[in-house]
Short mmCIF file of C-alpha atoms and ligand atoms in Angstrom, two decimals:
data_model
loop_
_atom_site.label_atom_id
_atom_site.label_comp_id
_atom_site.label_asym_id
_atom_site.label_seq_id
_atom_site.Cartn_x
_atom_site.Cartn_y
_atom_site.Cartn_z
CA UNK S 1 170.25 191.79 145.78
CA UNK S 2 172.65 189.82 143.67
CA UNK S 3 170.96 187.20 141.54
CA UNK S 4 172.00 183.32 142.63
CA UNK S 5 172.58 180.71 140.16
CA UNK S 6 173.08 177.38 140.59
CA UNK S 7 174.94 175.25 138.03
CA UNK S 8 175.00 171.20 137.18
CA UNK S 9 178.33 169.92 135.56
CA UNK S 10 180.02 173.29 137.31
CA UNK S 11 183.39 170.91 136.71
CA UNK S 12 183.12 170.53 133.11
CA UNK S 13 184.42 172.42 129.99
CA UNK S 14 181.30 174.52 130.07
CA UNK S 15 180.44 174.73 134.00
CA UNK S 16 183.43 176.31 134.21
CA UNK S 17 182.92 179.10 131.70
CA UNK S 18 179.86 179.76 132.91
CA UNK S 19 181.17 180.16 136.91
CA UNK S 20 183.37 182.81 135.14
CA UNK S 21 181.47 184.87 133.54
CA UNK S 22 178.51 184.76 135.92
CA UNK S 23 180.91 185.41 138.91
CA UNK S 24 181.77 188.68 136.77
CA UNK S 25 178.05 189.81 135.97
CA UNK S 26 177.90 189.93 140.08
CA UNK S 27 175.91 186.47 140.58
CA UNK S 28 176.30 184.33 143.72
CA UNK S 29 177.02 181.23 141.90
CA UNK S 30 176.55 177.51 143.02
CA UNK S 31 177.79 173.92 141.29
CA UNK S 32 176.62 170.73 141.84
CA UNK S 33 179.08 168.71 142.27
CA UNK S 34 179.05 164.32 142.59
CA UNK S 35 180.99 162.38 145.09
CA UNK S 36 183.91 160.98 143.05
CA UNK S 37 186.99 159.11 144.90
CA UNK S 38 189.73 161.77 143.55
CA UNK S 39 188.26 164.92 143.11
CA UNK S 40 187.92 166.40 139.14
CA UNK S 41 188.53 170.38 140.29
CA UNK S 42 190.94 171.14 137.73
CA UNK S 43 189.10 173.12 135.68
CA UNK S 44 187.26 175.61 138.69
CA UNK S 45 190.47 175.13 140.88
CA UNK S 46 190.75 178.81 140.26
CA UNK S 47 187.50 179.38 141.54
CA UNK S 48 187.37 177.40 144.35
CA UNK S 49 186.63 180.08 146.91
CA UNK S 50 183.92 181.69 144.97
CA UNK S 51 181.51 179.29 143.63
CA UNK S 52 179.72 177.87 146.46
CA UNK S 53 180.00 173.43 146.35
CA UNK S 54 176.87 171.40 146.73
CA UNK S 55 176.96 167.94 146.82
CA UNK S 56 174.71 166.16 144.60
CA UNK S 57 174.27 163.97 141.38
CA UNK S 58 171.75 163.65 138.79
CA UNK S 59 170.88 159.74 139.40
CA UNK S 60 170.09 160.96 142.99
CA UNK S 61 166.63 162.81 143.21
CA UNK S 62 167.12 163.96 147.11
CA UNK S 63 170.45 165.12 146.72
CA UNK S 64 169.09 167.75 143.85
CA UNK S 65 165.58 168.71 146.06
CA UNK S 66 168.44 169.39 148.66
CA UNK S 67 170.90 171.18 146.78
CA UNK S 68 167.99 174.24 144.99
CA UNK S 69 166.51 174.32 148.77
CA UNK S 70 169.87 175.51 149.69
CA UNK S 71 170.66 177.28 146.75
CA UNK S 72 167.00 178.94 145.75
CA UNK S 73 168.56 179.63 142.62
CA UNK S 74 166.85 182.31 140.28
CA UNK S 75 168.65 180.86 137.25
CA UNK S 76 169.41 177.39 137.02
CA UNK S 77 171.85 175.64 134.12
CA UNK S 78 171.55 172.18 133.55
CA UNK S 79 175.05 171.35 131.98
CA UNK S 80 176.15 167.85 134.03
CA UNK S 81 176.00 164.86 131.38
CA UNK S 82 177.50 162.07 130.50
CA UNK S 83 178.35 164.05 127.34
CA UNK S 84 180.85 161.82 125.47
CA UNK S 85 178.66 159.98 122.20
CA UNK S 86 180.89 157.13 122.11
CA UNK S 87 181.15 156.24 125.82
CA UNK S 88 176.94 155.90 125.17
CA UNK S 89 177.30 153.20 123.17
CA UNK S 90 179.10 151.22 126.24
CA UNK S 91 177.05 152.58 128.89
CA UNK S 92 173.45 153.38 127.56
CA UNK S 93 171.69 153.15 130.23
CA UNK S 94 173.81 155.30 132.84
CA UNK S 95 173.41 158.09 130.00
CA UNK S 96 170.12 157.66 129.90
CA UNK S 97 169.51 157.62 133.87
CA UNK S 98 171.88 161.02 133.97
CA UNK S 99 170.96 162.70 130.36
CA UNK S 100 167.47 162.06 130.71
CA UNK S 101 166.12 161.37 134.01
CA UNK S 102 168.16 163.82 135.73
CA UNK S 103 167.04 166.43 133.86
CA UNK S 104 163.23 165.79 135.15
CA UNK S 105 164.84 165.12 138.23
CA UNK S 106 166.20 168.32 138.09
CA UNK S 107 162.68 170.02 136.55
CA UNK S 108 160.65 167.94 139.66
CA UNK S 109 162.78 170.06 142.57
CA UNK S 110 162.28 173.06 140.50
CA UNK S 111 158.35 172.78 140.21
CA UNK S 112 158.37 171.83 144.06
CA UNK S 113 160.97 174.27 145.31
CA UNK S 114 161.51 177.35 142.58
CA UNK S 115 159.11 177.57 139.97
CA UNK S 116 160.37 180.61 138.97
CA UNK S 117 163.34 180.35 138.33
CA UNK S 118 164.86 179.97 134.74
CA UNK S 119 166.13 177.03 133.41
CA UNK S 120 168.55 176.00 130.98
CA UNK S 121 168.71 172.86 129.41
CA UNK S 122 171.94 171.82 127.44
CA UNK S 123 170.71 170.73 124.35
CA UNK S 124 172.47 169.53 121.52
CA UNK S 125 173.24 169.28 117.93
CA UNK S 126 173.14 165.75 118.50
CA UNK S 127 169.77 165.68 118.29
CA UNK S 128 170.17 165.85 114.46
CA UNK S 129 172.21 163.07 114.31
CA UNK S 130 171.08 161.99 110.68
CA UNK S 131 170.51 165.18 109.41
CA UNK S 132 167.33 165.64 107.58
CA UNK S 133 168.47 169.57 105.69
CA UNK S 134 171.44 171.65 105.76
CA UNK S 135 172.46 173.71 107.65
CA UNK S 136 170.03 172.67 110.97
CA UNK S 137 167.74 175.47 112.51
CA UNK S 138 164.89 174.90 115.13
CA UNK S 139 162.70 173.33 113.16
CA UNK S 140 164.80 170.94 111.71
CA UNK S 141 163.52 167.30 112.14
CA UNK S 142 165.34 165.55 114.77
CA UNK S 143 167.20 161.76 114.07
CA UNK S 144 169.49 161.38 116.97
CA UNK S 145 172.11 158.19 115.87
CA UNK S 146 173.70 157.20 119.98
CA UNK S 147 171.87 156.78 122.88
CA UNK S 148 173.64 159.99 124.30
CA UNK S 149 171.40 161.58 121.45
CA UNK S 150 168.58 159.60 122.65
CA UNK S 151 168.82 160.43 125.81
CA UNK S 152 169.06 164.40 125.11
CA UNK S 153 165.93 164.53 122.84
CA UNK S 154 164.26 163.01 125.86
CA UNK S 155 165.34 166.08 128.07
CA UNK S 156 164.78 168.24 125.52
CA UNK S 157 160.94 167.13 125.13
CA UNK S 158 160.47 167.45 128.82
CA UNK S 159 161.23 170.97 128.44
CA UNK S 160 159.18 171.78 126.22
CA UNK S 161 156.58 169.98 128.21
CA UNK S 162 157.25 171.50 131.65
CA UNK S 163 157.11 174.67 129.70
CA UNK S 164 153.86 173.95 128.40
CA UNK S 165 151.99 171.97 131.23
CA UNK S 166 153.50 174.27 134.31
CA UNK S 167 154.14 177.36 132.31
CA UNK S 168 157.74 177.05 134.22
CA UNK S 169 160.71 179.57 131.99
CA UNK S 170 162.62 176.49 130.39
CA UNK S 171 164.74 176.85 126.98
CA UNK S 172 166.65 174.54 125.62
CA UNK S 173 170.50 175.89 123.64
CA UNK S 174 170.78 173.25 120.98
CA UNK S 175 174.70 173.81 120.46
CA UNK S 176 176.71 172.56 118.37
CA UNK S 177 180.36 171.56 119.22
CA UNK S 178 182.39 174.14 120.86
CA UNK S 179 186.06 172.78 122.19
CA UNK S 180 188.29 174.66 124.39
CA UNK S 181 191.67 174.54 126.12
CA UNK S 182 189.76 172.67 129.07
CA UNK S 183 187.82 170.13 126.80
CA UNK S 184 188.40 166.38 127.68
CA UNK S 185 191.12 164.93 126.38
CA UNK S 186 188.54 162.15 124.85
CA UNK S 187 187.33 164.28 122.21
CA UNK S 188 188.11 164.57 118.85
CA UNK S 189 190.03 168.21 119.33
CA UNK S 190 191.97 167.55 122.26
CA UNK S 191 192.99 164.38 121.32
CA UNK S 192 194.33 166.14 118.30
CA UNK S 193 195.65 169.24 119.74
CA UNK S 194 196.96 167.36 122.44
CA UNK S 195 198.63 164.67 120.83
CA UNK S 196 200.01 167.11 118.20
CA UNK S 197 201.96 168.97 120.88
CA UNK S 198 203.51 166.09 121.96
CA UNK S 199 204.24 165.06 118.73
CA UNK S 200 206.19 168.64 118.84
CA UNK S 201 207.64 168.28 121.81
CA UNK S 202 209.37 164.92 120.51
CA UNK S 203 206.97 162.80 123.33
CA UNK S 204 205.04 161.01 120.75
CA UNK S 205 205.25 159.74 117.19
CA UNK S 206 201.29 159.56 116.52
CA UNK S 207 197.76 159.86 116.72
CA UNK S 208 195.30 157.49 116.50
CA UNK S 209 191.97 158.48 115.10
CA UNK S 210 188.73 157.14 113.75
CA UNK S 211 186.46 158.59 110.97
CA UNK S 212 188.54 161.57 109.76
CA UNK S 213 185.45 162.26 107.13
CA UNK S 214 183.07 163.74 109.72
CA UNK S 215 181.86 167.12 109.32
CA UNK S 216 181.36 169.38 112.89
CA UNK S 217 180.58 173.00 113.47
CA UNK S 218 183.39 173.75 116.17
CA UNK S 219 183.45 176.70 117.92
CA UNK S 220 184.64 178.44 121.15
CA UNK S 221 183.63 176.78 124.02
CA UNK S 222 183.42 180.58 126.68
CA UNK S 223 181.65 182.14 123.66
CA UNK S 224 178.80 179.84 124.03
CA UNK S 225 178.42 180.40 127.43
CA UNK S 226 177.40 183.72 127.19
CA UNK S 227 174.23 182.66 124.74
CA UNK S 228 172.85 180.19 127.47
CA UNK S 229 173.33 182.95 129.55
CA UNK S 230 171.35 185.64 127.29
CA UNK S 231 168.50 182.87 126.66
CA UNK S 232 167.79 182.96 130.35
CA UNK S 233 167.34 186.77 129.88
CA UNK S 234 164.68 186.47 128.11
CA UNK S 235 161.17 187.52 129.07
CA UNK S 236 160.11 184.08 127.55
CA UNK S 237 161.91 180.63 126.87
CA UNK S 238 162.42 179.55 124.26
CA UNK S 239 164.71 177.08 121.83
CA UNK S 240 167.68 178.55 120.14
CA UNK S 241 170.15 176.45 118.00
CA UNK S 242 174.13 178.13 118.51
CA UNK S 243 176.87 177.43 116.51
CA UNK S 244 179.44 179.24 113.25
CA UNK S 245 177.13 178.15 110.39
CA UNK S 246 180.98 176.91 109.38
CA UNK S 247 181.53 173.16 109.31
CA UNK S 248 184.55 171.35 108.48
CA UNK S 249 186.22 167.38 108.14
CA UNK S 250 188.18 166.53 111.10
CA UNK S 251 190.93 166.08 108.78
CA UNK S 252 190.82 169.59 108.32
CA UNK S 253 191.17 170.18 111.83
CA UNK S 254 193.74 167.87 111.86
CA UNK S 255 195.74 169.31 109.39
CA UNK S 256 195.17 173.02 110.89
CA UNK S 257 196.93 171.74 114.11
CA UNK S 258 199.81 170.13 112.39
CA UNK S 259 200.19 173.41 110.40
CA UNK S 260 200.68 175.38 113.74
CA UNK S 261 203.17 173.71 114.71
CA UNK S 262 205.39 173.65 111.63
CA UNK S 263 204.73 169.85 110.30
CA UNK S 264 203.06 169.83 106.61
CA UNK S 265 203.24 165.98 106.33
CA UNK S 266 200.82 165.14 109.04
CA UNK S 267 199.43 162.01 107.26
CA UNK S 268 202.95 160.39 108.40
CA UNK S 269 201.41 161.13 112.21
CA UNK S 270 198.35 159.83 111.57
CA UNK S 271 196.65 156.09 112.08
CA UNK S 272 193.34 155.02 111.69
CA UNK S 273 191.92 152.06 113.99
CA UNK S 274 188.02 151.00 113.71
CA UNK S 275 188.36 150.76 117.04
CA UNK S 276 187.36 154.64 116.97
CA UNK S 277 184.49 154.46 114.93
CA UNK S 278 180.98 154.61 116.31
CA UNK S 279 177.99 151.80 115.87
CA UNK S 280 176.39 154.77 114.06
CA UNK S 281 177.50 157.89 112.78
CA UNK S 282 176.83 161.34 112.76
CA UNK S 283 178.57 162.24 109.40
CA UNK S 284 177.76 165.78 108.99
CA UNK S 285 176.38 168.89 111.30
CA UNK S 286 175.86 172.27 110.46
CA UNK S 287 174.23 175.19 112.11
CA UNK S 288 172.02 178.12 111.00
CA UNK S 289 172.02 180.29 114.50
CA UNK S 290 170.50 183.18 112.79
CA UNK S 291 167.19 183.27 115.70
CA UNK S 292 170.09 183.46 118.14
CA UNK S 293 171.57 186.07 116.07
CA UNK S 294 168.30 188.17 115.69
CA UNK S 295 166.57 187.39 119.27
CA UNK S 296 169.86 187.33 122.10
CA UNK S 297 172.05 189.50 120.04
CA UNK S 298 174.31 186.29 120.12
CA UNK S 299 176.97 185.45 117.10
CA UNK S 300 179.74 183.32 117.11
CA UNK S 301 183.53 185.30 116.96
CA UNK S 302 185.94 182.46 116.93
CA UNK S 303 186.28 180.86 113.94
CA UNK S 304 188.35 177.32 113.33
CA UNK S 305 191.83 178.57 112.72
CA UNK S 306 191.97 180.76 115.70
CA UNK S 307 190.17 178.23 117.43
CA UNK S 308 192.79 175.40 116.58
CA UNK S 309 195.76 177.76 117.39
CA UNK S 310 194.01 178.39 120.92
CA UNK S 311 194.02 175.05 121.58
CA UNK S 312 197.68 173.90 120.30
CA UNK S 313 199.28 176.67 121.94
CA UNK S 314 197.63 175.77 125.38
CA UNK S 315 199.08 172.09 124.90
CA UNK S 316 202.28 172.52 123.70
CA UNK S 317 202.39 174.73 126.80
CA UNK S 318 201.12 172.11 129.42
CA UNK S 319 203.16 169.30 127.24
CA UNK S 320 206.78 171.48 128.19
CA UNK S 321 209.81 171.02 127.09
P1 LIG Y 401 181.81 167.91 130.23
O1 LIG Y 401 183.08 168.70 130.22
O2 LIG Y 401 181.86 166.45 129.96
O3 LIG Y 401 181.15 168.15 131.66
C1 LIG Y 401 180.12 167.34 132.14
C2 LIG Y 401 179.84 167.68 133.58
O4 LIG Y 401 178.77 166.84 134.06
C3 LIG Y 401 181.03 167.46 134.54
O5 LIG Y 401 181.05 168.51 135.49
C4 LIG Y 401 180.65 166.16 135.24
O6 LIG Y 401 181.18 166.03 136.52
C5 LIG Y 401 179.14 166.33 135.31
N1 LIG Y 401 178.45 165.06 135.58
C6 LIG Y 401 178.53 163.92 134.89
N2 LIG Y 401 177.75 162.97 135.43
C7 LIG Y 401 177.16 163.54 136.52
C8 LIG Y 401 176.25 163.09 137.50
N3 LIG Y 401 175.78 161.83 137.50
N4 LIG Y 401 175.84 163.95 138.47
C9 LIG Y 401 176.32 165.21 138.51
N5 LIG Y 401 177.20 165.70 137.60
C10 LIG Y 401 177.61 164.88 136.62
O7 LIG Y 401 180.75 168.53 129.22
P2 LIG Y 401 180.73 169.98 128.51
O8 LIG Y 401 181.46 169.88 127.22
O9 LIG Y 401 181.08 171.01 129.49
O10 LIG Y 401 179.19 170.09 128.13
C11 LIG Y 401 178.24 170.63 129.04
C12 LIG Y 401 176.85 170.14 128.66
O11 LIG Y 401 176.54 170.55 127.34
C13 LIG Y 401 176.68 168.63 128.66
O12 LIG Y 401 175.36 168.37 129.08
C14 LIG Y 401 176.85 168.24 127.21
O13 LIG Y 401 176.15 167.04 126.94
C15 LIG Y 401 176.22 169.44 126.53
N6 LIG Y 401 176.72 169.78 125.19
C16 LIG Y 401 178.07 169.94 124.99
C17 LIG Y 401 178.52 170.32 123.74
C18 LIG Y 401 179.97 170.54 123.47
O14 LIG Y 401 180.35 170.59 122.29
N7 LIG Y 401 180.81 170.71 124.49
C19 LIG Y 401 177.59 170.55 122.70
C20 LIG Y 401 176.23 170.41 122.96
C21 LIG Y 401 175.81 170.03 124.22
P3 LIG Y 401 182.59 165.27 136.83
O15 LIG Y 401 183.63 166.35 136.76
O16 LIG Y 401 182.36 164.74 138.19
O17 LIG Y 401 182.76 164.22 135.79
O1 LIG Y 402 184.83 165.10 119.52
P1 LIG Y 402 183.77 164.09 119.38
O2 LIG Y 402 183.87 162.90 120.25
O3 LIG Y 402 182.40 164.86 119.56
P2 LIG Y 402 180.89 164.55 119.12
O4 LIG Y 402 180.65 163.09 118.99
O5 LIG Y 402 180.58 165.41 117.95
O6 LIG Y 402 180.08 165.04 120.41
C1 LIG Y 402 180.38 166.29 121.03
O7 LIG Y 402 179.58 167.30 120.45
C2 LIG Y 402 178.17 167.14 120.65
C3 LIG Y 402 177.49 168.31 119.94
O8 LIG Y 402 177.29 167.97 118.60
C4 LIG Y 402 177.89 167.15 122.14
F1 LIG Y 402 176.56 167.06 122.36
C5 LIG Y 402 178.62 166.01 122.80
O9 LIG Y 402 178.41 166.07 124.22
C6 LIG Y 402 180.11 166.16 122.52
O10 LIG Y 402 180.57 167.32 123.18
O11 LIG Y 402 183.74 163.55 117.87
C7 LIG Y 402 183.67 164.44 116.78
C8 LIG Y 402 183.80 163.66 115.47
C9 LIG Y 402 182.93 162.41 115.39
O12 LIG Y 402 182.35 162.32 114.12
C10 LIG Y 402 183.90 161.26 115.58
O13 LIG Y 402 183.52 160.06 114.92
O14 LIG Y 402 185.15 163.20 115.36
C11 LIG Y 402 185.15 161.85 114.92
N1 LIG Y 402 186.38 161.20 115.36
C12 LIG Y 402 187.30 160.66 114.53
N2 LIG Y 402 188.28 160.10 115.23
C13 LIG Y 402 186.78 161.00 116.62
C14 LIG Y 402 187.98 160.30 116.55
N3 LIG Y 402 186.23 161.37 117.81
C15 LIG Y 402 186.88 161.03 118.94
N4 LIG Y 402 186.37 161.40 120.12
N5 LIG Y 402 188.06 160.32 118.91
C16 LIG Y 402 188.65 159.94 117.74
O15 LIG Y 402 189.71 159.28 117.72
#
């Protein structure tokens, strides 16, 4: 019988990925999805008759019970967030209620309703935040810097202690930044890639950033699908930190996207505002993925020129002419 999976933020960059390539391996797949007044579909719109809808949201504890008794999923993926760092700093506590509490919302239903099944928690390299060594591994100290971060080492502790109380299969994937041509435009590379097509496409005359000194270990965002999936493979969970081991400035990326399309003197498209800046910082992240490497099999292919061209070329196509 075909396995069924059911998957939290099924909308998102990452939800979406995951529908994909689980809808491939033969799963009967499932997404949680809240009650918002316009519907945010773009991203599965292509999927729409194959993943199976369930209403639900992570600040709402019946609505998840109800959702895995329908579903009795064998794998379950905990992606839903409020996932942007800076929007944290504005609404704390709603990240915390939907970061953290949801997820031992979500771990509650599971203990009641599937204990089997295996569960992934999306993790992050947030949780390094000030980073204590370089490059960050598993057993890297932890220093989150936004109550996003906050929030996430909270869900990441109850999985270790659901693991460890209920014996339950939960592993965390403590990844580090991986964009895509679905990312939100909010974030750092879409705003860039974005903003750079229409800079191409004669529709804009800048970009407005914020610290372009920050260092992030970017990747591809379907790539790192596949290693949540191979964690839940696993005859035992377990942590696993996923990224390039490659990290860069953001004016690096920034320059990289200019480069594709033909403009060398970006600075002359660039502003700064402090407006962009965050209460605290997380200046520099790095990852050392080499458990993922030796345990799932899992390395990362797309490196950040290819990665950067991806992402232009996608804009300058939705941008037009
Ligand atoms: P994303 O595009 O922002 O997607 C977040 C998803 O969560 C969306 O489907 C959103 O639904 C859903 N959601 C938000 N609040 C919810 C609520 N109260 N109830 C139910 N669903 C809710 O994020 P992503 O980039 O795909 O990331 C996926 C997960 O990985 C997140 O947990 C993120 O924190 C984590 N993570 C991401 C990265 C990265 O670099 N992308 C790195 C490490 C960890 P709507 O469509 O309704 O808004
Ligand atoms: O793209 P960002 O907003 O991503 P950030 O804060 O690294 O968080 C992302 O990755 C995490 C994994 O490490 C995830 F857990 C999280 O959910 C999210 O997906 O910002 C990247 C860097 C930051 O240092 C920021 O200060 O870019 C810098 N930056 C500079 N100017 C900017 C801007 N970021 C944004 N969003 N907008 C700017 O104008």
């Amino acid at each position: 019988m075909a396995k069924a999976a059911c998957i939290t933020g099924v909308t998102g960059q990452d939800g979406s990925f995951l529908a994909e390539l689980l809808l491939a391996k033969g799963y009967t797949v499932y997404g949680l999805v809240r009650r918002l007044s316009s519907p945010n579909v773009a991203n599965i719109r292509h999927l729409m008759d194959q993943v199976q809808l369930l209403d639900g949201d992570m600040t709402d504890q019946s609505s998840i019970l109800t959702a895995l008794k329908e579903s009795r999923p064998d794998e379950i993926y905990n992606l839903a967030a409020q996932s942007f760092v800076q929007t944290s700093f504005r609404q704390p506590v709603l990240t915390a209620d939907v970061d953290g509490l949801g997820l031992v919302r979500l771990l509650e239903a599971a203990k009641e309703v599937v204990h089997d099944a295996r569960i992934y928690q999306a993790s992050t390299s947030e949780l390094f935040g000030l980073v204590k060594e370089s490059p960050q591994n598993e057993n890297t100290p932890f220093h989150p810097r936004s109550p996003y971060g906050v929030a996430k080492l909270f869900a990441y502790w109850a999985c270790v202690n659901y693991r460890e109380a209920y014996g339950m299969h939960v592993s965390n994937g403590i990844l580090f930044n991986h964009e895509s041509e679905r990312r939100g435009l909010e974030f750092l590379t879409r705003k860039v890639t974005h903003g750079v097509a229409m800079i191409a496409k004669g529709k804009a005359k800048h970009i407005e950033l914020g610290n372009l000194d920050a260092k992030r270990d970017w990747g591809y965002a379907p790539e790192y699908v596949d290693a949540m999936w191979r964690m839940l493979q696993q005859p035992k969970p377990d942590d696993y930190v996923i990224a390039t081991g490659e990290s860069h400035t953001v004016r690096e990326f920034v320059k990289l996207a200019f480069r594709e399309v033909g403009i060398k003197d970006w600075e002359k498209h660039v502003r700064t505002d402090a407006k962009h800046l965050r209460p605290a910082e997380v200046y520099t992240l790095c990852g050392d993925a080499s458990k993922a490497r030796r345990v799932l099999g899992w390395e990362a292919k797309t490196k950040l020129p290819e990665l950067v061209k991806i992402m232009v070329e996608a804009d300058l196509e939705r941008v037009g002419g």
